mmCIF file of C-alpha atoms in Angstrom:
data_model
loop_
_atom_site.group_PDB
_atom_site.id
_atom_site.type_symbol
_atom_site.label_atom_id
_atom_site.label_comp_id
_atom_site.label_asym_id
_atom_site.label_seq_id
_atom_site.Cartn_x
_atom_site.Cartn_y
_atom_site.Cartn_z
ATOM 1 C CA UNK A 1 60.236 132.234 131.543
ATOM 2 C CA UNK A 2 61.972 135.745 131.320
ATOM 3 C CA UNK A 3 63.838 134.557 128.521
ATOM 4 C CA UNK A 4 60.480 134.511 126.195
ATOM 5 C CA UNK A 5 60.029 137.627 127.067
ATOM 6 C CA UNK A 6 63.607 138.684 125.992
ATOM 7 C CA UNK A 7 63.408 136.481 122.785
ATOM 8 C CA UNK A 8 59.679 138.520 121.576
ATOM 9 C CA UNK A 9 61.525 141.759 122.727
ATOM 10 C CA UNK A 10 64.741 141.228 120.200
ATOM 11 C CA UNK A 11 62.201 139.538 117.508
ATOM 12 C CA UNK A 12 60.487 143.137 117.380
ATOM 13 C CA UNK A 13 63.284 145.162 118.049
ATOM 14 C CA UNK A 14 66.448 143.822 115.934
ATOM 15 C CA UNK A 15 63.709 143.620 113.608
ATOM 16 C CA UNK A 16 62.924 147.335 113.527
ATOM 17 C CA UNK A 17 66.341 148.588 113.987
ATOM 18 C CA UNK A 18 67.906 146.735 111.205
ATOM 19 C CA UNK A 19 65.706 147.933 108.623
ATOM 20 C CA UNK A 20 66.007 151.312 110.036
ATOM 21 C CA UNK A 21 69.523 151.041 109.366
ATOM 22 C CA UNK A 22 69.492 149.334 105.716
ATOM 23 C CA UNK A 23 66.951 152.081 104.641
ATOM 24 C CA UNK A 24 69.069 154.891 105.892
ATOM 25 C CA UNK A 25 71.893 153.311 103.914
ATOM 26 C CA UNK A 26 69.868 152.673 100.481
ATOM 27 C CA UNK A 27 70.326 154.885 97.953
ATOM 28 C CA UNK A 28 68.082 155.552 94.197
ATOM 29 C CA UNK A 29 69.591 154.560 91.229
ATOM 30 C CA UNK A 30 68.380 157.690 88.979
ATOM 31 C CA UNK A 31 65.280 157.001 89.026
ATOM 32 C CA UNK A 32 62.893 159.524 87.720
ATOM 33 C CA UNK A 33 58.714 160.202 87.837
ATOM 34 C CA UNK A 34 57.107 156.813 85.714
ATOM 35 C CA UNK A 35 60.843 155.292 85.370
ATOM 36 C CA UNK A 36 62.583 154.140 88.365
ATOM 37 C CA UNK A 37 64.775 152.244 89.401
ATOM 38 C CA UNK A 38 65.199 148.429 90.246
ATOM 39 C CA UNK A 39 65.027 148.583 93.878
ATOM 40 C CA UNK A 40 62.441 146.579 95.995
ATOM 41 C CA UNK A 41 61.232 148.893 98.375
ATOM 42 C CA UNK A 42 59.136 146.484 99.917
ATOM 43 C CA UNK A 43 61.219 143.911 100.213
ATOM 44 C CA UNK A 44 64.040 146.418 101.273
ATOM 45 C CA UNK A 45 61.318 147.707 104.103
ATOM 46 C CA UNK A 46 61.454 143.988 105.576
ATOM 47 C CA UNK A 47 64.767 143.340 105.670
ATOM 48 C CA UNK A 48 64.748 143.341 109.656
ATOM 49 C CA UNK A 49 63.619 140.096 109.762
ATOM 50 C CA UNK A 50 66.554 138.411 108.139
ATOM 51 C CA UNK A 51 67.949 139.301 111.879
ATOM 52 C CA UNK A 52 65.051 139.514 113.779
ATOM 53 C CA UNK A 53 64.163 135.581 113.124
ATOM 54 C CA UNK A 54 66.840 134.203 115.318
ATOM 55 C CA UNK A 55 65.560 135.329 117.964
ATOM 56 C CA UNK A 56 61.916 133.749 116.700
ATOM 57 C CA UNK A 57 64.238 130.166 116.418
ATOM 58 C CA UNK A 58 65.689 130.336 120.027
ATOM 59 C CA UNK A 59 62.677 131.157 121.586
ATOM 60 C CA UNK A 60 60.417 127.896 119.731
ATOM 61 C CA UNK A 61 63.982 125.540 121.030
ATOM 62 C CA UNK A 62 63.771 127.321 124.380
ATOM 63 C CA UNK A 63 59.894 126.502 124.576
ATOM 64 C CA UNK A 64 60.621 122.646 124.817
ATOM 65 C CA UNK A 65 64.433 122.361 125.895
ATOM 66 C CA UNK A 66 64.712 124.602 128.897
ATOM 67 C CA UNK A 67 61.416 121.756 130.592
ATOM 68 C CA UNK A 68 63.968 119.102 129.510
ATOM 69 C CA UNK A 69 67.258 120.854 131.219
ATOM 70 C CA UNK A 70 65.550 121.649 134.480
ATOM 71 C CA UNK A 71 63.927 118.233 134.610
ATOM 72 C CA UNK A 72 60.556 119.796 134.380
ATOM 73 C CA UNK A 73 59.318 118.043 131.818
ATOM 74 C CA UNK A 74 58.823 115.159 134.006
ATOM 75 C CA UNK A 75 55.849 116.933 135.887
ATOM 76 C CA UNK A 76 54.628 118.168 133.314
ATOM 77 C CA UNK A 77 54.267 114.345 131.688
ATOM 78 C CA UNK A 78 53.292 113.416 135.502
ATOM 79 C CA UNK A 79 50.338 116.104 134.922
ATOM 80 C CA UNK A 80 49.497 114.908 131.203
ATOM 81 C CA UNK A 81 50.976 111.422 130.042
ATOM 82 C CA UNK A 82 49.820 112.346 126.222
ATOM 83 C CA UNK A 83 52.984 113.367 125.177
ATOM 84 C CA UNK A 84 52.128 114.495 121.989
ATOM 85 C CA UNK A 85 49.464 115.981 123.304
ATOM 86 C CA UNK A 86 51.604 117.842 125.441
ATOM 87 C CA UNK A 87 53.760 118.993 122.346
ATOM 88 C CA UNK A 88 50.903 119.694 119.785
ATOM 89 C CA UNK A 89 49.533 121.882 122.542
ATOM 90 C CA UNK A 90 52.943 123.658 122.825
ATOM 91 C CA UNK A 91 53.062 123.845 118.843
ATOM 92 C CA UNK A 92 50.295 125.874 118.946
ATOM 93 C CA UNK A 93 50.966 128.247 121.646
ATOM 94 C CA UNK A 94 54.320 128.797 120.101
ATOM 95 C CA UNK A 95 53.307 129.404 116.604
ATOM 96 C CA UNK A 96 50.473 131.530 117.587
ATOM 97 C CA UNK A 97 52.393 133.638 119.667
ATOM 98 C CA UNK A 98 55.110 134.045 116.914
ATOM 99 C CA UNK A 99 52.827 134.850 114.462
ATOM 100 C CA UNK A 100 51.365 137.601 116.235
ATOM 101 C CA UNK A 101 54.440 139.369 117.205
ATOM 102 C CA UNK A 102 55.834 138.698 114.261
ATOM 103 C CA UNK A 103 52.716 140.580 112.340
ATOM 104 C CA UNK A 104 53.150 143.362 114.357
ATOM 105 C CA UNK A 105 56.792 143.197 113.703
ATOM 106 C CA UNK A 106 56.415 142.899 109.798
ATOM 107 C CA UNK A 107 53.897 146.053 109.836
ATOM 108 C CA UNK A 108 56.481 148.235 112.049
ATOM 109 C CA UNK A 109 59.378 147.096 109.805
ATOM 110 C CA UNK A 110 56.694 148.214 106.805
ATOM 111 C CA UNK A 111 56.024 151.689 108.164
ATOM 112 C CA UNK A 112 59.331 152.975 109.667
ATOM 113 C CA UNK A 113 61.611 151.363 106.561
ATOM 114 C CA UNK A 114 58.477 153.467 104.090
ATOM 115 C CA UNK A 115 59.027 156.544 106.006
ATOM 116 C CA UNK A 116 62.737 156.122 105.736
ATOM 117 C CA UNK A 117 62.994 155.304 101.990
ATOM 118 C CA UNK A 118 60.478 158.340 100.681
ATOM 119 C CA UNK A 119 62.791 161.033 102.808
ATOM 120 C CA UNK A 120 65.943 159.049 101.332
ATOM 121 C CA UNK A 121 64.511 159.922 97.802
ATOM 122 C CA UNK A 122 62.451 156.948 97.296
ATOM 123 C CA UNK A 123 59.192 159.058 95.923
ATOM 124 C CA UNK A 124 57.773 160.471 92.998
ATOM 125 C CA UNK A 125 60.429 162.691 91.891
ATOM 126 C CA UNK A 126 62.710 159.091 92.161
ATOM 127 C CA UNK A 127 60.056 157.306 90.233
ATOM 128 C CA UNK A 128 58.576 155.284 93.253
ATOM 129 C CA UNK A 129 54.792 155.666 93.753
ATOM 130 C CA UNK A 130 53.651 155.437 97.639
ATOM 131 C CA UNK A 131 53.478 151.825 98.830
ATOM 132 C CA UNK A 132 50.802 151.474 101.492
ATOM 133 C CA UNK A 133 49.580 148.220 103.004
ATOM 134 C CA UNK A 134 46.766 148.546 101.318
ATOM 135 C CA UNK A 135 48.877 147.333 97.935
ATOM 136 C CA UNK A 136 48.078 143.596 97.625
ATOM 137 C CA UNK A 137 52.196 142.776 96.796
ATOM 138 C CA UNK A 138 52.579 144.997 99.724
ATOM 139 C CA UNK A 139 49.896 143.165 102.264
ATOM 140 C CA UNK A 140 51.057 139.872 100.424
ATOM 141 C CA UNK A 141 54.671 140.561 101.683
ATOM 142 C CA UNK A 142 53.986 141.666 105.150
ATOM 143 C CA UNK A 143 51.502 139.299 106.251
ATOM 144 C CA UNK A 144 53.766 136.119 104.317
ATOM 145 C CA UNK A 145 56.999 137.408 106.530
ATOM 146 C CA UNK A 146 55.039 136.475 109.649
ATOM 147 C CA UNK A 147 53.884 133.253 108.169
ATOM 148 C CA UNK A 148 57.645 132.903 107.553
ATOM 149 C CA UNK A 149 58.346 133.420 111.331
ATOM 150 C CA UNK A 150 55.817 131.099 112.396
ATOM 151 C CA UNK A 151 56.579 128.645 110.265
ATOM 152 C CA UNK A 152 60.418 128.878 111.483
ATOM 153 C CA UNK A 153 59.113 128.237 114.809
ATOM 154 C CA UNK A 154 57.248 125.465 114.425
ATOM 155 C CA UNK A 155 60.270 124.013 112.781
ATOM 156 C CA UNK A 156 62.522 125.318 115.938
ATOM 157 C CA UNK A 157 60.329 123.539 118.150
ATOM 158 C CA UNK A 158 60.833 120.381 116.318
ATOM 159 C CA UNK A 159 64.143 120.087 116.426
ATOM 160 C CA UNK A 160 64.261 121.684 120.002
ATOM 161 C CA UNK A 161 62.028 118.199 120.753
ATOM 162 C CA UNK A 162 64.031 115.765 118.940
ATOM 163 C CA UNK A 163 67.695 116.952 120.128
ATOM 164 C CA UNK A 164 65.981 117.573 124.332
ATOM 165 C CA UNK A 165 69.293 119.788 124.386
ATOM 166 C CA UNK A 166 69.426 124.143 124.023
ATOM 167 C CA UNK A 167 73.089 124.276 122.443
ATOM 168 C CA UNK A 168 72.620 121.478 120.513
ATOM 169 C CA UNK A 169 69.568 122.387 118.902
ATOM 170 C CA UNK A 170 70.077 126.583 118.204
ATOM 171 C CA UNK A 171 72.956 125.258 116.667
ATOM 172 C CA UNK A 172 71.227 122.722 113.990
ATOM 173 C CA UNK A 173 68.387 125.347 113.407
ATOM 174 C CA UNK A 174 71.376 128.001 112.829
ATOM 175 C CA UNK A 175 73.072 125.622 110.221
ATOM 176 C CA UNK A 176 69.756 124.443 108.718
ATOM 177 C CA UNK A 177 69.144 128.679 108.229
ATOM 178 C CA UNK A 178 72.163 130.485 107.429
ATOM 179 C CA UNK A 179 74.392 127.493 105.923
ATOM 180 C CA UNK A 180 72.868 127.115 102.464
ATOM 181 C CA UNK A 181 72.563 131.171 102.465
ATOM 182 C CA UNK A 182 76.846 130.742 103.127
ATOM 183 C CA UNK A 183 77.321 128.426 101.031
ATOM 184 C CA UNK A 184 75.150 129.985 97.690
ATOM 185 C CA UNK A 185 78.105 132.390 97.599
ATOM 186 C CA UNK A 186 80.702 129.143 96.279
ATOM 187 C CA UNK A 187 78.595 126.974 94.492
ATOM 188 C CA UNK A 188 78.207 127.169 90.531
ATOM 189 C CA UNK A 189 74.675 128.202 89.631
ATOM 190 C CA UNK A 190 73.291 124.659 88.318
ATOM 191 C CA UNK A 191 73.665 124.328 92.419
ATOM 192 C CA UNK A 192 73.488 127.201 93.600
ATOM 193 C CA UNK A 193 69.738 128.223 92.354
ATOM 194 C CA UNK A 194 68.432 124.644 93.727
ATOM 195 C CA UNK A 195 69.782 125.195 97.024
ATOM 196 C CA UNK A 196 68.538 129.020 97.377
ATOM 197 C CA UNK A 197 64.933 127.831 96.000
ATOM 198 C CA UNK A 198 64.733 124.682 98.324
ATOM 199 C CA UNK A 199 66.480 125.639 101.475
ATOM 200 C CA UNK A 200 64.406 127.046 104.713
ATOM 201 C CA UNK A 201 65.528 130.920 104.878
ATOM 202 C CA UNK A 202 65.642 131.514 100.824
ATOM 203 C CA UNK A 203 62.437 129.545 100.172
ATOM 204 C CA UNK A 204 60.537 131.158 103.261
ATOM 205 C CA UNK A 205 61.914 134.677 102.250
ATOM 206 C CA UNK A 206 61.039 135.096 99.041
ATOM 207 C CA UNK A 207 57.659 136.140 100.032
ATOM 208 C CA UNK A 208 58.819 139.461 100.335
ATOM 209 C CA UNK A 209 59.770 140.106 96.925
ATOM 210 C CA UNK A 210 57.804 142.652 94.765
ATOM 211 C CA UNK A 211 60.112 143.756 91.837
ATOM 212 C CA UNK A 212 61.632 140.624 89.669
ATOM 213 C CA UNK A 213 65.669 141.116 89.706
ATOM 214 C CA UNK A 214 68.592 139.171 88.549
ATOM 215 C CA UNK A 215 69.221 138.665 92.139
ATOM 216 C CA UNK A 216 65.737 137.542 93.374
ATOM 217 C CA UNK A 217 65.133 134.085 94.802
ATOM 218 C CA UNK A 218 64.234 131.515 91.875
ATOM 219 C CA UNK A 219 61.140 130.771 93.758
ATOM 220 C CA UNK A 220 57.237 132.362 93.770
ATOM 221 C CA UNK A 221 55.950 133.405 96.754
ATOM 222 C CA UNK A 222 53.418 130.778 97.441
ATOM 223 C CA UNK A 223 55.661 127.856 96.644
ATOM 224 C CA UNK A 224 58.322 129.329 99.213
ATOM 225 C CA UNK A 225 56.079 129.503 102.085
ATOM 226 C CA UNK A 226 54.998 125.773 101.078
ATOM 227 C CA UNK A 227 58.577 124.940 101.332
ATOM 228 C CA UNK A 228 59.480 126.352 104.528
ATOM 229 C CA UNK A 229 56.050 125.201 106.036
ATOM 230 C CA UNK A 230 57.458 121.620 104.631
ATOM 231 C CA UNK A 231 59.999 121.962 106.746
ATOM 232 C CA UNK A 232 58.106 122.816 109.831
ATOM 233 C CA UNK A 233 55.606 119.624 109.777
ATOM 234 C CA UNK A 234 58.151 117.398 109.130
ATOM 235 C CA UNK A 235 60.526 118.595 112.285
ATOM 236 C CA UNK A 236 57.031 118.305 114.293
ATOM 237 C CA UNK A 237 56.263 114.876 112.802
ATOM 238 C CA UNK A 238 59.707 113.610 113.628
ATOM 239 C CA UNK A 239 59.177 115.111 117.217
ATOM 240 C CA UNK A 240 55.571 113.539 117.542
ATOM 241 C CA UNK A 241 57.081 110.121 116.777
ATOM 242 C CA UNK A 242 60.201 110.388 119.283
ATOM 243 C CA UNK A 243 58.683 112.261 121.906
ATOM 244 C CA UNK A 244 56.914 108.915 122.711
ATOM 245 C CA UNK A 245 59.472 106.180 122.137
ATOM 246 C CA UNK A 246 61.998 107.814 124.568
ATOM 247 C CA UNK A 247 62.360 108.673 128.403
ATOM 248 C CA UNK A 248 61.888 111.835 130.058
#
């Protein structure tokens, strides 16, 4: 479908541009040679995907909903009557493809938002050695932001197989992403710091946090990615079980 095509093209280039932008826009805080500053230039290198991963959500709904809209799905059944078959197969594809675009995705938003940040004054004279991939927190950050996106996916897919509808299911994956983001900003912190540790986009994100902050995510890296990878089998195991009780 051209729209997959269009979905991978906005992953990688939203992606790109937004961190181009917030890099542009960042600015030291005084820093000097062994003494900088607070700022997470990793984490302020990835940014992109906070935007670029709709477009990773839309595509995993499209995967499954646009058969069901254009009554394709029924051939496809016709051709293979394992339905979850059908839809592990699809998992995979989906997921795999996500995670590769989204690796090369990470790695651009790495290298152009680097390049940005040490002519913006993020260097030596600011106090901030050279981050390179080759910096495990660095590597640890990139690779775990295309883990995030795949694991998004997978999730997208779910719920793009349980609600068989494209408006109706962009718009739960939308709510189950940004909402508890929204609604961190009015809570009191005995409910806010549950939410932000335990919901999909604040859990899955806080792999790419290097420098500890009174603003990072309550939540380590590794137990994020188990979070938002939580959410991903159980969308697919809720799928597995409907996709066989119901019609096409």
């Amino acid at each position: 479908m051209r729209s997959t095509y269009w979905s991978l093209l906005l992953l990688g280039g939203i992606s790109v541009l937004f961190t181009a932008l917030t890099c542009w826009g960042s600015e030291t805080e005084g820093g000097s040679p062994g003494f900088p500053g607070d700022n997470d230039i990793v984490l302020d290198s990835l940014v992109g995907i906070w935007f670029g991963q709709i477009a990773a959500a839309v595509l995993a709904v499209l995967a499954i909903t646009s058969e069901y809209s254009a009554r394709m799905i029924r051939t496809t059944f016709a051709a293979n009557p394992r339905r979850r078959t059908v839809l592990g197969a699809k998992a995979a594809v989906v997921v795999g493809v996500v995670l590769a675009v989204g690796l090369a995705t990470s790695v651009a938003c790495f290298l152009v938002g680097q390049w940005i940040l040490r002519g913006n004054g993020f260097n030596y004279e600011g106090g901030y050695p050279v981050v390179t991939l080759a910096d495990g927190e660095a590597f640890r950050a990139v690779v775990g932001s295309a883990v995030y996106l795949g694991s998004l996916a997978l999730f997208s897919l779910g719920v793009g197989a349980i609600a068989r509808h494209t408006a109706g299911a962009i718009t739960v994956v939308l709510a189950a992403v940004l909402a508890p983001v929204i609604a961190i900003g009015f809570l009191p912190e005995n409910l806010a710091e549950p939410l932000e540790k335990f919901s999909l986009m604040g859990a899955g994100l806080a792999v790419q946090q290097t420098v500890e902050r009174p603003d990072s995510i309550p939540i380590g890296p590794a137990g994020g990615l188990l979070v938002v990878t939580a959410y991903g089998a159980a969308a697919l195991l809720v799928a597995l079980w409907t996709i066989g009780r119901r019609d096409a």
